[in-house]
Coordinates of C-alpha atoms in Angstrom, one line a residue:
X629 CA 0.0 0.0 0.0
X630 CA 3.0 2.4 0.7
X631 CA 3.9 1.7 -3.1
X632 CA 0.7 2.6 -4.4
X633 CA 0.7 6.0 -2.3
X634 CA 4.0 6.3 -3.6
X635 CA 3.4 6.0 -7.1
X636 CA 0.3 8.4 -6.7
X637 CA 3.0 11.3 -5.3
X638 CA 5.2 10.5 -8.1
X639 CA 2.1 10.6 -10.6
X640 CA 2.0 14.8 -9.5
X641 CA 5.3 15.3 -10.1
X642 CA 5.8 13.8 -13.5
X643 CA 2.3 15.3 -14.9
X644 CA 3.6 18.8 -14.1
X645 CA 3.8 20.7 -17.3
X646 CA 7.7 20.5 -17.5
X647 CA 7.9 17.1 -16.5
X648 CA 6.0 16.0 -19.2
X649 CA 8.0 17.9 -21.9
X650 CA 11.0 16.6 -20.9
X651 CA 9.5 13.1 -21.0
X652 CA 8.2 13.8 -24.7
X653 CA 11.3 15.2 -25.9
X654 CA 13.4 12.1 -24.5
X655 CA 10.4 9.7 -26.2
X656 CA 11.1 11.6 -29.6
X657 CA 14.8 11.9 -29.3
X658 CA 15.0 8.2 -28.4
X659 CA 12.9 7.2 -31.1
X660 CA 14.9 9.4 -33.8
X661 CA 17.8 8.4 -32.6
X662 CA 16.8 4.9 -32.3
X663 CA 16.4 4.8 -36.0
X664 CA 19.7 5.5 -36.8
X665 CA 21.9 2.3 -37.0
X666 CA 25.2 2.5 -34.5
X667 CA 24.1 5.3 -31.8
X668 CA 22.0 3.0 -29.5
X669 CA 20.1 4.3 -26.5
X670 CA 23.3 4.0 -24.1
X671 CA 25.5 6.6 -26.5
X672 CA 22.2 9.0 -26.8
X673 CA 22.1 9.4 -23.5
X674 CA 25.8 9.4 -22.9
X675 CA 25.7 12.2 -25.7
X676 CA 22.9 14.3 -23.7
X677 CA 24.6 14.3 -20.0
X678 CA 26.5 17.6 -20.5
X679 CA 23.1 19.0 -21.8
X680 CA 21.3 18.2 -18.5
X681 CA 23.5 20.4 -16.6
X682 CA 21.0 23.3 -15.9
X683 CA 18.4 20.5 -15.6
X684 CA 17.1 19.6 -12.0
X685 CA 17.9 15.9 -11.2
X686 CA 13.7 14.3 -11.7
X687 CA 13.1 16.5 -15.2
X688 CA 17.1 15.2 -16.5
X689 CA 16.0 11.5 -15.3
X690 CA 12.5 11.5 -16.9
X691 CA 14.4 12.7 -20.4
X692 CA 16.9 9.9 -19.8
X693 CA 13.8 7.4 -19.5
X694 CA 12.2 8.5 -22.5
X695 CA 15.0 8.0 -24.6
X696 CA 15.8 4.7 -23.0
X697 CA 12.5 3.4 -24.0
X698 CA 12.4 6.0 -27.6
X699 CA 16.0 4.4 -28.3
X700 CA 14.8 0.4 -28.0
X701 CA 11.8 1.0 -30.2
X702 CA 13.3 3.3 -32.7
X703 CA 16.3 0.4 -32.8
X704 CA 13.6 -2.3 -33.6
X705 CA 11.7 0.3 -36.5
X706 CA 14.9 -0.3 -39.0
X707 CA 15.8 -3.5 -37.8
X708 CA 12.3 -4.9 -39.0
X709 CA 12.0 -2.4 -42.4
X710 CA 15.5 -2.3 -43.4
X711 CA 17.2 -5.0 -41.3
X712 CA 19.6 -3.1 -40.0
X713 CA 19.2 -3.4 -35.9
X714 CA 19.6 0.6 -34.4
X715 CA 21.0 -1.8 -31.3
X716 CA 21.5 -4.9 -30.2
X717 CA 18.3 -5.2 -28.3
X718 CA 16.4 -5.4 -32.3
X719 CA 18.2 -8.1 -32.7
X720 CA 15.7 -10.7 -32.6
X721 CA 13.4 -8.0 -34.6
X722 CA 14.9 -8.4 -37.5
X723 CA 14.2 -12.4 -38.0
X724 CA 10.3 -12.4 -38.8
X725 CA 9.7 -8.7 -38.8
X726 CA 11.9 -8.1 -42.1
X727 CA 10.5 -11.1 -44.1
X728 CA 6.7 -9.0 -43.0
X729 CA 7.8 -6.2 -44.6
X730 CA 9.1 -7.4 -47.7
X731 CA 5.8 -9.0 -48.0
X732 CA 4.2 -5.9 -47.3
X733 CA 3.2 -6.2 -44.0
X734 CA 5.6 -3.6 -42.5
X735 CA 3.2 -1.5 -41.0
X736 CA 1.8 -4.4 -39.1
X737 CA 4.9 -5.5 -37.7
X738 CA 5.8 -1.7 -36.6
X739 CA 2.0 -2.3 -35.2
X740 CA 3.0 -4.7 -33.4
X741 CA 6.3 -4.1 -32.2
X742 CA 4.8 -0.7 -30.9
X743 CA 2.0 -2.1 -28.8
X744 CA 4.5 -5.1 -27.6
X745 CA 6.6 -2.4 -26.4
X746 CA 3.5 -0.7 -24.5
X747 CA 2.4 -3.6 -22.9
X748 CA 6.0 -5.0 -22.0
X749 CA 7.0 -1.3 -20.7
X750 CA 3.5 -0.8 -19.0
X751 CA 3.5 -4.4 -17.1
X752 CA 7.5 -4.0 -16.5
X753 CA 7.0 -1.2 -14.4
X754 CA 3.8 -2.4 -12.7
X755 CA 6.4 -5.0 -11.6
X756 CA 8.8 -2.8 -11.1
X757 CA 6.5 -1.0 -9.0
X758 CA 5.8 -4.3 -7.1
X759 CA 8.7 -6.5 -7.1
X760 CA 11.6 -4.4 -6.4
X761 CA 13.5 -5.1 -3.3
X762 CA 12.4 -9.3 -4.2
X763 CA 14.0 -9.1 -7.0
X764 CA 17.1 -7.4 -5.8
X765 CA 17.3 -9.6 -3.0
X766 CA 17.4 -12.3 -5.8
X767 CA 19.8 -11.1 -7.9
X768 CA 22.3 -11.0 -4.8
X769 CA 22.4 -14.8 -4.6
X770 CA 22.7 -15.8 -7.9
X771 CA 26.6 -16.4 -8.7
X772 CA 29.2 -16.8 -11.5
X773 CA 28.2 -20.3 -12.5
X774 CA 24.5 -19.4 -12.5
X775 CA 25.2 -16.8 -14.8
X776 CA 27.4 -18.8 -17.2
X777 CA 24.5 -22.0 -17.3
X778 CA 22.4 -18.8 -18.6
X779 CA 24.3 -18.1 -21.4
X780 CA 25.0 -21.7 -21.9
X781 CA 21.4 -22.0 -22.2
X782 CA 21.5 -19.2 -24.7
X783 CA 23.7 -20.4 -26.9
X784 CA 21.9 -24.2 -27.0
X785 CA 18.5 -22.9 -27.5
X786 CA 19.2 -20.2 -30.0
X787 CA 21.1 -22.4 -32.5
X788 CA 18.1 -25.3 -31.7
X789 CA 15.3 -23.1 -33.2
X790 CA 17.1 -21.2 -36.1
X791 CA 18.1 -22.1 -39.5
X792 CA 17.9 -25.0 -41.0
X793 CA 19.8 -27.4 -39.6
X794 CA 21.4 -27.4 -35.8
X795 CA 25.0 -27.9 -37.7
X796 CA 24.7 -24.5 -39.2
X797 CA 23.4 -22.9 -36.2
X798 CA 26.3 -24.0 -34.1
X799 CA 28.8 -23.0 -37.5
X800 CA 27.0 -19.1 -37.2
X801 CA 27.4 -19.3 -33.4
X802 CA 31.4 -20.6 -34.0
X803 CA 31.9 -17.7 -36.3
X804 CA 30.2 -15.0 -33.2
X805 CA 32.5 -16.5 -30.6
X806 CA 35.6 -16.4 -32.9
X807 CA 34.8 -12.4 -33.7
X808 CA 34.1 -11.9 -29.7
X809 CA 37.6 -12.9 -28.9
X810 CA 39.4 -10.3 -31.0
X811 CA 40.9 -7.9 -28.6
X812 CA 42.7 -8.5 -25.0
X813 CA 41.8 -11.1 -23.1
X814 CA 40.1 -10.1 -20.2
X815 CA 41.9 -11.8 -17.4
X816 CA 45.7 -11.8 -18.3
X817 CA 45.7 -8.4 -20.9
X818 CA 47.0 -10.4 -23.5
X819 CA 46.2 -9.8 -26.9
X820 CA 44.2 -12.1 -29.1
X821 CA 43.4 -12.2 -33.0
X822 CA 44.2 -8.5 -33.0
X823 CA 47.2 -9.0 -36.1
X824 CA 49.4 -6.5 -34.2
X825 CA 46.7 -3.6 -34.3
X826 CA 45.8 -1.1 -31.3
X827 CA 42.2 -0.5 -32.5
X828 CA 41.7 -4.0 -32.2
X829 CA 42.7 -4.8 -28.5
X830 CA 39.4 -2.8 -27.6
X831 CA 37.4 -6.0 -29.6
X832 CA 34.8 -5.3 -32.0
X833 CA 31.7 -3.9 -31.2
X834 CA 28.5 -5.6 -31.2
X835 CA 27.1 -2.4 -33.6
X836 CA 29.6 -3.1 -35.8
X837 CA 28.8 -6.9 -36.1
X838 CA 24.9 -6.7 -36.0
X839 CA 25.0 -3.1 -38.9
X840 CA 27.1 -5.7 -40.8
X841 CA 26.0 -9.0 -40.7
X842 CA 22.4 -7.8 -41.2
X843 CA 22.2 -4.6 -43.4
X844 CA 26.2 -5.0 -45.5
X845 CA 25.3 -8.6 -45.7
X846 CA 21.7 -8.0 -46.8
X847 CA 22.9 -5.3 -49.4
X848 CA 25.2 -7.3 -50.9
X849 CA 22.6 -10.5 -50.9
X850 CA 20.5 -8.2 -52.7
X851 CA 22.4 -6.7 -55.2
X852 CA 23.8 -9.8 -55.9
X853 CA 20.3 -10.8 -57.4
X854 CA 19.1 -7.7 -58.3
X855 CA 20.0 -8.7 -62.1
X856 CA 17.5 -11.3 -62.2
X857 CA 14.5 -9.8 -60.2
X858 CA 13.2 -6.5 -60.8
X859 CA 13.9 -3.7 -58.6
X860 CA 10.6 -2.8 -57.9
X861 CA 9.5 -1.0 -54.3
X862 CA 8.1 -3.7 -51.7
X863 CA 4.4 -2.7 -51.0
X864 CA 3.6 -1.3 -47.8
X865 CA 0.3 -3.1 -47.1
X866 CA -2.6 -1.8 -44.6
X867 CA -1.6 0.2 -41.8
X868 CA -3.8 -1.5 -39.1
X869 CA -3.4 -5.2 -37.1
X870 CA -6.8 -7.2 -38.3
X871 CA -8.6 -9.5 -36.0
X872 CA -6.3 -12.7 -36.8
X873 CA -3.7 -10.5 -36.1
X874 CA -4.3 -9.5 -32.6
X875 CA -5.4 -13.3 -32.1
X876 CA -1.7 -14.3 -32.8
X877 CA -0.4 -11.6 -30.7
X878 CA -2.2 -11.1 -27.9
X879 CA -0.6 -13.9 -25.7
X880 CA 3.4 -13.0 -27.0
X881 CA 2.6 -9.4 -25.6
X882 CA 1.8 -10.9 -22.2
X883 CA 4.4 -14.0 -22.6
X884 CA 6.8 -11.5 -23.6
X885 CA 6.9 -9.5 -20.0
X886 CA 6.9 -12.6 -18.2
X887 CA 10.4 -13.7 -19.6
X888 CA 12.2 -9.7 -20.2
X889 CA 11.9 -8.8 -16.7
X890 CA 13.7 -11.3 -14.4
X891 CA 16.8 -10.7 -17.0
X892 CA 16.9 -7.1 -17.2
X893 CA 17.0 -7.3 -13.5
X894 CA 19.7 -9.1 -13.0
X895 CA 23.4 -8.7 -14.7
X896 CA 22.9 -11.7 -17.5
X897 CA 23.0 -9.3 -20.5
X898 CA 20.7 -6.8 -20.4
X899 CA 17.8 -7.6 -23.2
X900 CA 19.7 -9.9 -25.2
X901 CA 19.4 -13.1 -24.0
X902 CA 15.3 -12.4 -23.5
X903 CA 14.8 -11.0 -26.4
X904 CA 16.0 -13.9 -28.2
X905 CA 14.7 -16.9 -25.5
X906 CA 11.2 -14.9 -26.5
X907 CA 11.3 -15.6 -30.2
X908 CA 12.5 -19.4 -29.3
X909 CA 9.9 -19.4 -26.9
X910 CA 6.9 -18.1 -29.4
X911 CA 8.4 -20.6 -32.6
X912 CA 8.0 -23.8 -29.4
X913 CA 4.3 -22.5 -29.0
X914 CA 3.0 -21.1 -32.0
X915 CA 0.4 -23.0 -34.3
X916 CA 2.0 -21.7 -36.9
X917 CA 5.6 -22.7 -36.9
X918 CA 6.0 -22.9 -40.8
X919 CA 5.9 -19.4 -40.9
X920 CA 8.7 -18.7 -38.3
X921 CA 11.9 -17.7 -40.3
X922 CA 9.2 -16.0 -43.5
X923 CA 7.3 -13.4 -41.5
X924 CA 5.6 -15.2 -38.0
X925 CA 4.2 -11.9 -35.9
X926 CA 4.6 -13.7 -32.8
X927 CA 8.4 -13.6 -33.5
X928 CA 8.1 -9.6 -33.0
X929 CA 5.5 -9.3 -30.6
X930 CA 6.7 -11.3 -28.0
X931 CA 10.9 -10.3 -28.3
X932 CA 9.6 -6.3 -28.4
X933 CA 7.5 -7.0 -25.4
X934 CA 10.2 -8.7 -23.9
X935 CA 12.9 -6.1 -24.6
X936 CA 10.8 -3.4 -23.2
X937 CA 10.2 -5.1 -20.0
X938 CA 13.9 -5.9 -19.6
X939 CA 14.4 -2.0 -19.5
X940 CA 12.3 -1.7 -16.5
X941 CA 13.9 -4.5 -14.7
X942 CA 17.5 -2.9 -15.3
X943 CA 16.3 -0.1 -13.5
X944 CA 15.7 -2.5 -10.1
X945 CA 18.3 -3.3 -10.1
X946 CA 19.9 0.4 -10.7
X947 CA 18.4 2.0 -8.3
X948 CA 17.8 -0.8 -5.5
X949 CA 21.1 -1.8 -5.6
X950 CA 23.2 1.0 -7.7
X951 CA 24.1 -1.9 -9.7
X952 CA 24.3 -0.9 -13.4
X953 CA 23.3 -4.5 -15.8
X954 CA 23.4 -2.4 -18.9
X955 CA 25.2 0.5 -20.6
X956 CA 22.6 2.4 -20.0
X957 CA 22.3 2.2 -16.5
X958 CA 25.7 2.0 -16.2
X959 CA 25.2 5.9 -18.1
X960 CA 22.7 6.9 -15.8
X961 CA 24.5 5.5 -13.0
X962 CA 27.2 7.9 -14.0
X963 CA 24.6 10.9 -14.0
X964 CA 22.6 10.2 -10.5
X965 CA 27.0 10.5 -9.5
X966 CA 27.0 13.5 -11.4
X967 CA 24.0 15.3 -9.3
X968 CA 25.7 13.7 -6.3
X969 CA 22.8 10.7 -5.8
X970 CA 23.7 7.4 -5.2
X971 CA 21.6 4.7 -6.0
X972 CA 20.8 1.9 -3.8
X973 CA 18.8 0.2 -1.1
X974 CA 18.7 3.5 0.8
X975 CA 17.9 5.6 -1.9
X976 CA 13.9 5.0 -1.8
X977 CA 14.4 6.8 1.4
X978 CA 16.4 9.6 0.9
X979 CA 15.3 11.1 -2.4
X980 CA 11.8 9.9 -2.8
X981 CA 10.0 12.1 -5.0
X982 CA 12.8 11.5 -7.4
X983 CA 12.5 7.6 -7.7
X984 CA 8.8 7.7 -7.4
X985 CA 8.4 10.4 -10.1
X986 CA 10.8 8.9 -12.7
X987 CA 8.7 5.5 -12.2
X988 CA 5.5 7.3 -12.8
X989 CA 7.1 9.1 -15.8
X990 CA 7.7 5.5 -17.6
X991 CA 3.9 4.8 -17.5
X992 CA 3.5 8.7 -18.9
X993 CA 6.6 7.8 -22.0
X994 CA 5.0 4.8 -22.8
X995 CA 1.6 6.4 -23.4
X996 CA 3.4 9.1 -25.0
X997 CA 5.2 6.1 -27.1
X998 CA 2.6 4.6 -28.0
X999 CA 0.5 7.8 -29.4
X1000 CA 3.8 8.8 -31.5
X1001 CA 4.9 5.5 -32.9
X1002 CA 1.5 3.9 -33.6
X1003 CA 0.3 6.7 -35.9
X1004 CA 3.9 6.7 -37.8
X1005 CA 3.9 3.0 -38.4
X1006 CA 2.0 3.8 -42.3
X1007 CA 4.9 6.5 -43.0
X1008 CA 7.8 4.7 -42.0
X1009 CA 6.7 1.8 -43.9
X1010 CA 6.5 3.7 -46.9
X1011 CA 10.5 4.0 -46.6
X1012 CA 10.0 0.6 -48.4
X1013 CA 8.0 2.4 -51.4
X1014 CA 11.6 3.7 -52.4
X1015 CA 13.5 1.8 -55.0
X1016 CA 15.3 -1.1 -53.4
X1017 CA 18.5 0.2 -55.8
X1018 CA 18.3 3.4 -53.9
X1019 CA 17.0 1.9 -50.8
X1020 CA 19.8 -0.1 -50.1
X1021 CA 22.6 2.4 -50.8
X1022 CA 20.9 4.5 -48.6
X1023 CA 21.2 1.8 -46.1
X1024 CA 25.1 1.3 -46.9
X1025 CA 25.8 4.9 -46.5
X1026 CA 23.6 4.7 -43.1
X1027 CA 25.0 2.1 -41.8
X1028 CA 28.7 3.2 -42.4
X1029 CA 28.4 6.3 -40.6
X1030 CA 26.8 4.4 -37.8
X1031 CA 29.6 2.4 -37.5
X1032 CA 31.7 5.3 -37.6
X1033 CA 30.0 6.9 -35.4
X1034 CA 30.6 4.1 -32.8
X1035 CA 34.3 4.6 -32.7
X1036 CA 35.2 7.6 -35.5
X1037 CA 37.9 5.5 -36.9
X1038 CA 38.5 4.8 -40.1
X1039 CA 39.4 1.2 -39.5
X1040 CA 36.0 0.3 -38.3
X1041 CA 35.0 0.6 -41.8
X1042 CA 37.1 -1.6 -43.4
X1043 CA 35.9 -3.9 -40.7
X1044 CA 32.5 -3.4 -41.4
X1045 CA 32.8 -4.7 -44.7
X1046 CA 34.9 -7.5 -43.6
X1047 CA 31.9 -8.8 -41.3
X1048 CA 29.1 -7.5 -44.1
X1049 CA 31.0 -10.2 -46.2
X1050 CA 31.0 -12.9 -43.8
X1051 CA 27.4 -12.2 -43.8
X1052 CA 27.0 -12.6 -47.3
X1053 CA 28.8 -15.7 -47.2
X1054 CA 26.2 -16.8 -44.6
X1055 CA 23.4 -16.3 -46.8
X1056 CA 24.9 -18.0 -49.4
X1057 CA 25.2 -21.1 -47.5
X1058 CA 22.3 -21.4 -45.3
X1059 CA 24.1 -20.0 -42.2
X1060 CA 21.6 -18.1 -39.9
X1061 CA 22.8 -14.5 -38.7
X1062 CA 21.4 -14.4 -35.1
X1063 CA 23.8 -16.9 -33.6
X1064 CA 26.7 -15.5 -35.2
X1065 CA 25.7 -11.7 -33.3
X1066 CA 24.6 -13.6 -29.5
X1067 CA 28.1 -15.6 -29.6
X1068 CA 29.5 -11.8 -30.4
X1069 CA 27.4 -10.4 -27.2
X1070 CA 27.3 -13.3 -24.7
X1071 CA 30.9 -14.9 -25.8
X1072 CA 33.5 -12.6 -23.7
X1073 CA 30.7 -12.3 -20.6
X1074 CA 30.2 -16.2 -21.1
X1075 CA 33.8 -16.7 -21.0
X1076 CA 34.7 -14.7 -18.4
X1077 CA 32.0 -15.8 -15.8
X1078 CA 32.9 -19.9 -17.1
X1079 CA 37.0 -18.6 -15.7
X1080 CA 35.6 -16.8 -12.3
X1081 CA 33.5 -19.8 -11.6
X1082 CA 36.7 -22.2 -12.2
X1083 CA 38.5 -20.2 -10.1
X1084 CA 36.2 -20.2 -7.3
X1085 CA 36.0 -23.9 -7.8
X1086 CA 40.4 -24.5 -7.7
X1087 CA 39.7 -25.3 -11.5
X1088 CA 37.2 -27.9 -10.4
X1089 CA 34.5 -28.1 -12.9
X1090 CA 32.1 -29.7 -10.4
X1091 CA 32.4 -26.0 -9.5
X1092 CA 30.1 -25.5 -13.0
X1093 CA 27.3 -27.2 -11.1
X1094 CA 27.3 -26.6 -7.4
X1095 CA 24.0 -24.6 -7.2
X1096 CA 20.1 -25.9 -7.2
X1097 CA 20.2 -22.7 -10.2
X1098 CA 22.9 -23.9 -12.3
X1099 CA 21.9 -27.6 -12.1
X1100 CA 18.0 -26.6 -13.1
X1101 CA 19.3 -24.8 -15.8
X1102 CA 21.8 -27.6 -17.6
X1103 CA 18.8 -29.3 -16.8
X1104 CA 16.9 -27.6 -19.6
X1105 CA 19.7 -27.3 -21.5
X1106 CA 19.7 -31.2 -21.6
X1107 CA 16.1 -31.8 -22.3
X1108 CA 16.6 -29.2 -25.3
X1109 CA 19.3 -31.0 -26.6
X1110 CA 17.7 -34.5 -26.4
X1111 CA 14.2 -33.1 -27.4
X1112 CA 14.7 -34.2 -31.2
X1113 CA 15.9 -37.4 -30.8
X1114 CA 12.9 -38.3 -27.6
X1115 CA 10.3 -36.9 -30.3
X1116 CA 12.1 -39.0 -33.1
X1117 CA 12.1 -42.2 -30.6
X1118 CA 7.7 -41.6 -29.4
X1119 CA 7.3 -41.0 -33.3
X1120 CA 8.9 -44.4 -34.5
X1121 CA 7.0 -46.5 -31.8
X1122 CA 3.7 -44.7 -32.5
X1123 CA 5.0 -45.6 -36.2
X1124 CA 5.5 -49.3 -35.1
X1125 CA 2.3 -49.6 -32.9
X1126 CA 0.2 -48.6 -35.7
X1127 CA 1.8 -50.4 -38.0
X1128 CA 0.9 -53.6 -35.4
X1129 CA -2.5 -52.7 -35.5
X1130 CA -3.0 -52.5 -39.5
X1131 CA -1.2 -55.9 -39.9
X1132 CA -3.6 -57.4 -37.1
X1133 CA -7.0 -55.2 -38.7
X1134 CA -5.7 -56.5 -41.9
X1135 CA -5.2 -60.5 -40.5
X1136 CA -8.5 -60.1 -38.7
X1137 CA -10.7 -59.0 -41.8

């Protein structure tokens, strides 16, 4: 009950006039900025600190939250009309909301990924709201070998469901891990598959893999077959969800929440890993599995919903604990320092009207959200009206100056091409691109939890295993990997028991 009166105080302060600007501008500012492939939520707001200077602390806060939320929806807007990610939360966006908008359906996957983001964002918070010092109290407990049976379970269930065979899911995933060990290795500072280069011993970024495995890779697919098809623009199809529609995506939008929050509040990758165990989740359950991988709806509606959630669990964890899971709490971390606030279990107490108003201001952004980006789904799927020619230079040009913008060195160019024709390659041969980027994300943190828990253990690797966590989780892992052949085993004896009852139908008549 002290929550709800709480939230109620916070409710006046951020519906005061200036409150609520601030919140809009950060919405639009995310959601611009969000569009653009390379500058991801975490270097927006990175990019706006010095601006917030004059601001007071709840106003610069709200801003930030907007263009947290602006940022991860904006990132998911190219990702499914273009298929170039903004960030590496619209990851998973790309998969089935590209193939919808190249069969004309782009609006309704920009429908859908705006309401997924609504309901994920507006039961999140509610969570949020509810849940926060449980879920912190969790997230103490759970240690390096719990984290590193997550990722584990990552990797196994993301190669499982994609492509077309689980050989090439685990080549792609090979091909992420090889790219995420360029740079210096994390516990002894030597270098690895850096050639001798500087610029390398920082790694490669995740933009930089994702802008060029999905739009250089897609680019070059294209033009490579742009001889034999016609050019022609992609039709942009009717701007509303229909009734079979919102029967498909009704239960991902709720699903969706259910898996995002739990990992945005605790340090396992921010909205990666959700986003991703989402779509694998929606392809298990869906009726419709032959259209997962051609343009499935569940496959946005549930990952958006998911990532949107996951941004309301980071901030538990934030300001609970002034524990930072993402780079963009770890930015706003940085600016509560900056006003001289720090976040953690006794900041509920001391600067209340703070906390309480920013949490009320992320119901008021995603209203605000949700009234910008629902209207705007029609016009920016017309940006698939445009030549696909000039639509895909465009999208080369973009997506180099993202990548430059990530680092603003010529090298990251060159590199960018490098990975956009790995990416090709991919496509040629049946290679899906999803596990190529999570073993890029979750490979260094993978690794690097896998050596803290050995050396916890004295290099035991019953030390892998010695929590009720860890052992539920290879637990699953186990069941996914066996799944095929169990199902393959029921299927032949139902085979075998029918065909015993035939023979005996047949002997009988």
């Amino acid at each position: 009950m002290d929550s709800l009166n709480s939230l109620i105080d916070g409710f006046g302060t951020a519906l005061t006039p200036m409150n609520l600007l601030w919140a809009a501008i950060g919405v639009l500012l995310g959601t611009a900025i969000g569009v653009l492939p390379g500058i991801g939520p975490a270097m927006a707001v990175a990019l706006l600190l010095p601006v917030t200077y004059g601001l007071d602390p709840t106003g610069a806060f709200i801003m930030f939250a907007g263009i947290y939320y602006g940022a991860m929806f904006g990132g998911s807007t190219t990702s499914i009309l273009l298929n170039t990610p903004g960030e590496s939360a619209a990851v998973v966006a790309a998969i089935e909301g590209n193939p919808m908008a190249k069969a004309g359906r782009g609006a309704q996957a920009l429908a859908a990924a705006a309401i997924g983001h609504f309901a994920g964002g507006m039961i999140g918070t509610i969570l949020l709201v509810v849940l926060a010092p449980t879920v912190a109290s969790l997230a103490i407990g759970i240690g390096a070998p719990d984290y590193f049976a997550i990722m584990v379970l990552a990797f196994i269930a993301v190669t499982s469901v994609l492509g077309t065979s689980r050989i090439r899911g685990i080549a792609s995933l090979l091909i992420g891990l090889t790219i995420g060990l360029v740079g210096l290795d994390q516990m002894t500072g030597q270098q690895r598959l850096t050639f001798g280069s500087l610029h390398l011993a920082d790694g490669v970024d995740v933009v930089i893999v994702a802008v060029g495995l999905f739009a250089i890779g897609e680019a070059l697919w294209v033009a490579a077959h742009l001889r034999r098809s016609s050019g022609e623009p992609i039709p942009v199809g009717r701007p509303w969800l229909g009734r079979a529609d919102l029967r498909r995506t009704w239960k991902p939008w709720l699903r969706g929440p259910v898996i995002g929050f739990p990992f945005g509040a605790i340090p396992a990758g921010g909205a990666e890993i959700p986003t991703f165990l989402s779509y694998v989740a929606e392809k298990r359950l869906s009726r419709h599995r032959d259209q997962f991988g051609k343009g499935a709806i569940e496959g946005v509606a549930g990952p958006e919903a998911a990532a949107s959630a996951s941004a309301a669990g980071t901030l538990v964890s934030m300001l609970t604990l002034g524990l930072p899971t993402t780079a963009v709490a770890a930015v706003m971390l940085a600016a509560f320092q900056q006003y001289g606030i720090q976040p953690g279990p006794l900041l509920f107490e001391r600067e209340p009207e703070l906390v309480w108003g920013l949490i009320a201001s992320l119901f008021v952004g995603m209203v605000l959200l949700l009234a910008l980006n629902l209207p705007l789904a029609p016009v920016w799927a017309k940006l698939l009206r445009i030549p696909r020619p000039y639509l895909y230079a465009g999208i080369l040009f973009f997506a180099a100056v993202g990548a430059y913008a990530v680092g603003g060195e010529s090298l990251d160019l060159v590199i960018l091409l490098v990975i956009g024709l790995i990416g090709f390659g991919m496509r040629r041969y049946g290679l899906p691109v999803l596990p190529a980027v999570i073993g890029v994300i979750l490979g260094p943190a993978a690794e690097q939890q896998l050596r803290r828990a050995l050396q916890i253990s004295d290099g035991s690797v019953s030390g892998l295993v010695d929590t009720p966590f860890s052992v539920t989780v290879y637990a699953i892992v186990a069941l996914i990997v066996a799944w095929p052949l169990i199902a393959r085993l029921v299927g032949r004896r139902r085979g075998d028991r029918n065909g015993t009852e035939d023979t005996r139908t047949v002997g009988g008549g």
